[in-house]
Amino acid sequence: MKIICARHGNTFSPGAKAIWLGGQADPPLVLEGKRQAQRLGAALRSARRIPSAAFCSPLQRTSAYAEIALTTSGARRLPIPDWRLSEIDYGDWEGLSNVEVVRRFGARAFFDWYRRSLWPRSNWKTDQNVYFDAIDSFLMDLKGSCGSTETILVVTGHGPLKCIGRHLMGKFGDFPVAQLARVDTGNVCELEMGDDFLRPVTWNEQPGVLVPAA
């Protein structure tokens, strides 16, 4: 099974202050965010990778992104919301810029999360163990319910993708820790899943990297 994970597109207009948005904030996609979704859909269509199923978090920025991508690809289905793909509640980091987070909570806490996906000792309102267990549960359900030749689309926020990346760190020499710790808005990660393995095919790449399945 191939899982194409996509981070939703932009929710900040050009020139707007970029701040941390957790699972309690739900701004819509801006124009560029919708265009990013169209580019994903066009890439799926061009690579003949039409998803047999699609999932997203309950937030509108992920559901709208998935719907646009699916429609553009030619898929005749809607994404299925799943709470296990929810964004992290960032507590006191919420609403702050990266610079403000560093000033208030220190560079080490910020860069440990930003570059290594290490959960900080801040008052994030999401429990780390519960969060990782939920994502593992979602992946296990995919394994049990989807066929080995299927392509699945998963659209979510940065938190779930960083946690999946952390699970993969140190296991694949072609993918350094710093790469697996980040997924930019509108970018994709492709995973291959089997009965006893989960491995990255691409990570944090623009959708044009997708190629026809072998």
mmCIF file of C-alpha atoms in Angstrom:
data_model
loop_
_atom_site.group_PDB
_atom_site.id
_atom_site.type_symbol
_atom_site.label_atom_id
_atom_site.label_comp_id
_atom_site.label_asym_id
_atom_site.label_seq_id
_atom_site.Cartn_x
_atom_site.Cartn_y
_atom_site.Cartn_z
ATOM 1 C CA MET A 1 0.000 0.000 0.000
ATOM 2 C CA LYS A 2 1.176 3.527 -0.783
ATOM 3 C CA ILE A 3 0.130 6.378 1.515
ATOM 4 C CA ILE A 4 0.473 9.905 0.151
ATOM 5 C CA CYS A 5 0.498 12.277 3.112
ATOM 6 C CA ALA A 6 -0.013 15.954 2.332
ATOM 7 C CA ARG A 7 0.258 18.957 4.607
ATOM 8 C CA HIS A 8 -2.577 21.375 3.927
ATOM 9 C CA GLY A 9 -1.861 24.594 2.055
ATOM 10 C CA ASN A 10 -1.322 28.141 3.221
ATOM 11 C CA THR A 11 -3.660 29.783 5.714
ATOM 12 C CA PHE A 12 -1.669 33.049 5.803
ATOM 13 C CA SER A 13 -1.797 35.622 3.024
ATOM 14 C CA PRO A 14 1.478 37.056 1.678
ATOM 15 C CA GLY A 15 2.890 39.534 4.187
ATOM 16 C CA ALA A 16 0.693 38.323 7.044
ATOM 17 C CA LYS A 17 2.341 37.339 10.330
ATOM 18 C CA ALA A 18 2.814 33.572 10.495
ATOM 19 C CA ILE A 19 1.866 32.202 13.899
ATOM 20 C CA TRP A 20 1.450 28.807 15.541
ATOM 21 C CA LEU A 21 -2.024 27.392 14.958
ATOM 22 C CA GLY A 22 -3.094 24.303 16.837
ATOM 23 C CA GLY A 23 -6.131 22.083 16.795
ATOM 24 C CA GLN A 24 -8.395 24.709 18.358
ATOM 25 C CA ALA A 25 -7.847 27.266 15.569
ATOM 26 C CA ASP A 26 -9.448 26.672 12.201
ATOM 27 C CA PRO A 27 -8.775 29.436 9.659
ATOM 28 C CA PRO A 28 -9.682 28.752 6.019
ATOM 29 C CA LEU A 29 -7.227 28.267 3.201
ATOM 30 C CA VAL A 30 -6.143 31.466 1.486
ATOM 31 C CA LEU A 31 -6.003 31.684 -2.316
ATOM 32 C CA GLU A 32 -2.499 30.240 -2.503
ATOM 33 C CA GLY A 33 -3.562 27.373 -0.237
ATOM 34 C CA LYS A 34 -6.330 26.472 -2.688
ATOM 35 C CA ARG A 35 -3.858 26.653 -5.570
ATOM 36 C CA GLN A 36 -1.548 24.291 -3.702
ATOM 37 C CA ALA A 37 -4.441 21.831 -3.410
ATOM 38 C CA GLN A 38 -5.042 22.089 -7.144
ATOM 39 C CA ARG A 39 -1.369 21.380 -7.803
ATOM 40 C CA LEU A 40 -1.594 18.248 -5.668
ATOM 41 C CA GLY A 41 -4.666 17.100 -7.567
ATOM 42 C CA ALA A 42 -2.991 17.764 -10.918
ATOM 43 C CA ALA A 43 0.085 15.814 -9.796
ATOM 44 C CA LEU A 44 -2.064 12.857 -8.720
ATOM 45 C CA ARG A 45 -3.854 12.894 -12.082
ATOM 46 C CA SER A 46 -0.627 13.226 -14.065
ATOM 47 C CA ALA A 47 0.977 10.331 -12.175
ATOM 48 C CA ARG A 48 -2.193 8.242 -12.511
ATOM 49 C CA ARG A 49 -2.299 7.936 -8.722
ATOM 50 C CA ILE A 50 -6.012 8.469 -8.098
ATOM 51 C CA PRO A 51 -6.584 7.598 -4.413
ATOM 52 C CA SER A 52 -8.946 4.749 -3.634
ATOM 53 C CA ALA A 53 -9.673 6.431 -0.275
ATOM 54 C CA ALA A 54 -8.837 9.741 1.368
ATOM 55 C CA PHE A 55 -8.715 10.890 4.983
ATOM 56 C CA CYS A 56 -8.270 14.257 6.665
ATOM 57 C CA SER A 57 -8.423 15.849 10.091
ATOM 58 C CA PRO A 58 -11.700 17.429 11.256
ATOM 59 C CA LEU A 59 -10.392 20.941 10.473
ATOM 60 C CA GLN A 60 -11.673 22.873 7.455
ATOM 61 C CA ARG A 61 -8.154 23.673 6.276
ATOM 62 C CA THR A 62 -7.502 19.970 5.739
ATOM 63 C CA SER A 63 -10.948 18.903 4.531
ATOM 64 C CA ALA A 64 -11.152 21.743 1.986
ATOM 65 C CA TYR A 65 -7.625 20.996 0.790
ATOM 66 C CA ALA A 66 -8.421 17.315 0.345
ATOM 67 C CA GLU A 67 -11.687 18.027 -1.462
ATOM 68 C CA ILE A 68 -10.017 20.377 -3.955
ATOM 69 C CA ALA A 69 -7.177 17.921 -4.573
ATOM 70 C CA LEU A 70 -9.550 14.999 -5.083
ATOM 71 C CA THR A 71 -11.823 16.940 -7.438
ATOM 72 C CA THR A 72 -8.844 18.154 -9.481
ATOM 73 C CA SER A 73 -7.440 14.624 -9.686
ATOM 74 C CA GLY A 74 -10.718 13.287 -11.047
ATOM 75 C CA ALA A 75 -11.536 11.202 -7.989
ATOM 76 C CA ARG A 76 -15.247 10.924 -7.269
ATOM 77 C CA ARG A 77 -15.142 10.714 -3.509
ATOM 78 C CA LEU A 78 -14.963 12.905 -0.437
ATOM 79 C CA PRO A 79 -12.316 12.718 2.286
ATOM 80 C CA ILE A 80 -13.249 10.986 5.528
ATOM 81 C CA PRO A 81 -12.541 13.092 8.648
ATOM 82 C CA ASP A 82 -10.687 11.240 11.396
ATOM 83 C CA TRP A 83 -10.021 12.784 14.817
ATOM 84 C CA ARG A 84 -6.760 10.833 15.090
ATOM 85 C CA LEU A 85 -5.291 13.178 12.470
ATOM 86 C CA SER A 86 -6.036 16.270 14.562
ATOM 87 C CA GLU A 87 -3.448 18.978 15.030
ATOM 88 C CA ILE A 88 -1.623 19.372 18.342
ATOM 89 C CA ASP A 89 -2.938 21.926 20.852
ATOM 90 C CA TYR A 90 0.178 24.055 21.327
ATOM 91 C CA GLY A 91 -0.867 25.728 24.577
ATOM 92 C CA ASP A 92 1.225 28.835 25.309
ATOM 93 C CA TRP A 93 2.866 28.630 21.880
ATOM 94 C CA GLU A 94 -0.501 29.229 20.216
ATOM 95 C CA GLY A 95 -0.698 32.543 18.393
ATOM 96 C CA LEU A 96 3.045 33.237 18.624
ATOM 97 C CA SER A 97 5.559 33.574 15.799
ATOM 98 C CA ASN A 98 8.690 31.431 15.761
ATOM 99 C CA VAL A 99 10.753 34.366 17.043
ATOM 100 C CA GLU A 100 8.306 34.949 19.894
ATOM 101 C CA VAL A 101 8.404 31.261 20.866
ATOM 102 C CA VAL A 102 12.215 31.390 21.047
ATOM 103 C CA ARG A 103 12.138 34.537 23.163
ATOM 104 C CA ARG A 104 9.614 33.177 25.650
ATOM 105 C CA PHE A 105 10.544 29.503 25.862
ATOM 106 C CA GLY A 106 14.135 29.349 24.670
ATOM 107 C CA ALA A 107 15.940 28.331 21.515
ATOM 108 C CA ARG A 108 16.592 24.789 22.711
ATOM 109 C CA ALA A 109 12.911 23.948 23.221
ATOM 110 C CA PHE A 110 11.998 25.465 19.863
ATOM 111 C CA PHE A 111 14.755 23.838 17.794
ATOM 112 C CA ASP A 112 14.406 20.466 19.512
ATOM 113 C CA TRP A 113 10.851 20.387 18.189
ATOM 114 C CA TYR A 114 11.545 22.155 14.893
ATOM 115 C CA ARG A 115 14.603 20.113 13.879
ATOM 116 C CA ARG A 116 14.196 16.849 15.829
ATOM 117 C CA SER A 117 10.465 16.567 16.645
ATOM 118 C CA LEU A 118 11.214 16.266 20.375
ATOM 119 C CA TRP A 119 8.166 17.209 22.436
ATOM 120 C CA PRO A 120 8.983 20.305 24.546
ATOM 121 C CA ARG A 121 8.444 20.633 28.281
ATOM 122 C CA SER A 122 5.875 23.366 27.780
ATOM 123 C CA ASN A 123 2.219 23.455 28.678
ATOM 124 C CA TRP A 124 1.052 21.980 25.394
ATOM 125 C CA LYS A 125 -2.464 20.777 26.067
ATOM 126 C CA THR A 126 -2.091 17.597 24.006
ATOM 127 C CA ASP A 127 -0.673 14.555 25.766
ATOM 128 C CA GLN A 128 2.304 13.198 23.827
ATOM 129 C CA ASN A 129 1.662 9.508 24.488
ATOM 130 C CA VAL A 130 -2.046 9.730 23.673
ATOM 131 C CA TYR A 131 -1.238 11.630 20.481
ATOM 132 C CA PHE A 132 1.326 9.120 19.220
ATOM 133 C CA ASP A 133 -0.966 6.218 20.106
ATOM 134 C CA ALA A 134 -3.790 7.786 18.067
ATOM 135 C CA ILE A 135 -1.610 8.179 14.978
ATOM 136 C CA ASP A 136 -0.328 4.607 15.325
ATOM 137 C CA SER A 137 -3.936 3.427 15.631
ATOM 138 C CA PHE A 138 -4.867 5.256 12.428
ATOM 139 C CA LEU A 139 -2.000 3.675 10.494
ATOM 140 C CA MET A 140 -2.825 0.214 11.817
ATOM 141 C CA ASP A 141 -6.443 0.636 10.714
ATOM 142 C CA LEU A 142 -5.256 1.558 7.218
ATOM 143 C CA LYS A 143 -3.154 -1.581 7.114
ATOM 144 C CA GLY A 144 -6.107 -3.709 8.136
ATOM 145 C CA SER A 145 -8.722 -2.182 5.852
ATOM 146 C CA CYS A 146 -6.897 -1.228 2.624
ATOM 147 C CA GLY A 147 -5.414 -3.488 -0.032
ATOM 148 C CA SER A 148 -1.721 -3.872 -0.744
ATOM 149 C CA THR A 149 -1.976 -2.230 -4.193
ATOM 150 C CA GLU A 150 -4.094 0.744 -3.124
ATOM 151 C CA THR A 151 -3.028 4.407 -2.945
ATOM 152 C CA ILE A 152 -4.423 6.305 0.044
ATOM 153 C CA LEU A 153 -4.407 10.098 0.432
ATOM 154 C CA VAL A 154 -4.035 11.568 3.930
ATOM 155 C CA VAL A 155 -4.292 15.353 4.365
ATOM 156 C CA THR A 156 -3.445 16.744 7.772
ATOM 157 C CA GLY A 157 -1.464 19.372 9.650
ATOM 158 C CA HIS A 158 2.167 19.543 10.664
ATOM 159 C CA GLY A 159 1.845 17.782 14.030
ATOM 160 C CA PRO A 160 0.776 14.328 12.787
ATOM 161 C CA LEU A 161 3.332 14.394 9.961
ATOM 162 C CA LYS A 162 6.162 15.303 12.332
ATOM 163 C CA CYS A 163 5.159 12.434 14.613
ATOM 164 C CA ILE A 164 5.173 9.958 11.717
ATOM 165 C CA GLY A 165 8.559 11.344 10.675
ATOM 166 C CA ARG A 166 9.888 10.910 14.202
ATOM 167 C CA HIS A 167 8.855 7.248 14.108
ATOM 168 C CA LEU A 168 11.004 6.838 10.983
ATOM 169 C CA MET A 169 14.085 8.714 12.258
ATOM 170 C CA GLY A 170 17.345 6.787 12.294
ATOM 171 C CA LYS A 171 15.970 3.879 10.289
ATOM 172 C CA PHE A 172 16.609 5.087 6.735
ATOM 173 C CA GLY A 173 19.977 6.569 5.860
ATOM 174 C CA ASP A 174 18.651 8.450 2.836
ATOM 175 C CA PHE A 175 16.374 10.510 5.069
ATOM 176 C CA PRO A 176 18.236 12.562 7.718
ATOM 177 C CA VAL A 177 16.554 13.574 10.967
ATOM 178 C CA ALA A 178 16.229 17.222 9.938
ATOM 179 C CA GLN A 179 14.345 16.231 6.769
ATOM 180 C CA LEU A 180 11.930 13.897 8.576
ATOM 181 C CA ALA A 181 11.240 16.595 11.170
ATOM 182 C CA ARG A 182 9.562 18.974 8.730
ATOM 183 C CA VAL A 183 6.880 19.114 6.059
ATOM 184 C CA ASP A 184 6.207 22.470 4.411
ATOM 185 C CA THR A 185 2.690 23.608 3.557
ATOM 186 C CA GLY A 186 1.515 22.045 0.306
ATOM 187 C CA ASN A 187 4.266 19.419 0.289
ATOM 188 C CA VAL A 188 3.846 15.651 0.312
ATOM 189 C CA CYS A 189 5.418 12.578 1.861
ATOM 190 C CA GLU A 190 4.925 9.174 0.309
ATOM 191 C CA LEU A 191 5.039 6.074 2.491
ATOM 192 C CA GLU A 192 5.017 2.421 1.587
ATOM 193 C CA MET A 193 3.322 0.128 4.102
ATOM 194 C CA GLY A 194 3.353 -3.650 4.271
ATOM 195 C CA ASP A 195 2.454 -6.268 6.833
ATOM 196 C CA ASP A 196 5.548 -5.609 8.908
ATOM 197 C CA PHE A 197 7.120 -2.393 7.606
ATOM 198 C CA LEU A 198 6.556 1.319 7.052
ATOM 199 C CA ARG A 199 9.155 3.145 4.987
ATOM 200 C CA PRO A 200 9.418 6.547 3.310
ATOM 201 C CA VAL A 201 9.567 6.830 -0.466
ATOM 202 C CA THR A 202 9.758 10.645 -0.507
ATOM 203 C CA TRP A 203 9.549 13.190 2.295
ATOM 204 C CA ASN A 204 8.715 16.903 2.237
ATOM 205 C CA GLU A 205 8.683 17.261 -1.525
ATOM 206 C CA GLN A 206 6.458 19.249 -3.869
ATOM 207 C CA PRO A 207 3.628 17.153 -5.377
ATOM 208 C CA GLY A 208 5.346 17.025 -8.769
ATOM 209 C CA VAL A 209 7.702 14.397 -7.333
ATOM 210 C CA LEU A 210 4.893 11.807 -7.526
ATOM 211 C CA VAL A 211 5.397 9.244 -10.281
ATOM 212 C CA PRO A 212 3.232 6.404 -11.607
ATOM 213 C CA ALA A 213 3.204 3.367 -9.360
ATOM 214 C CA ALA A 214 5.307 0.435 -10.511
#
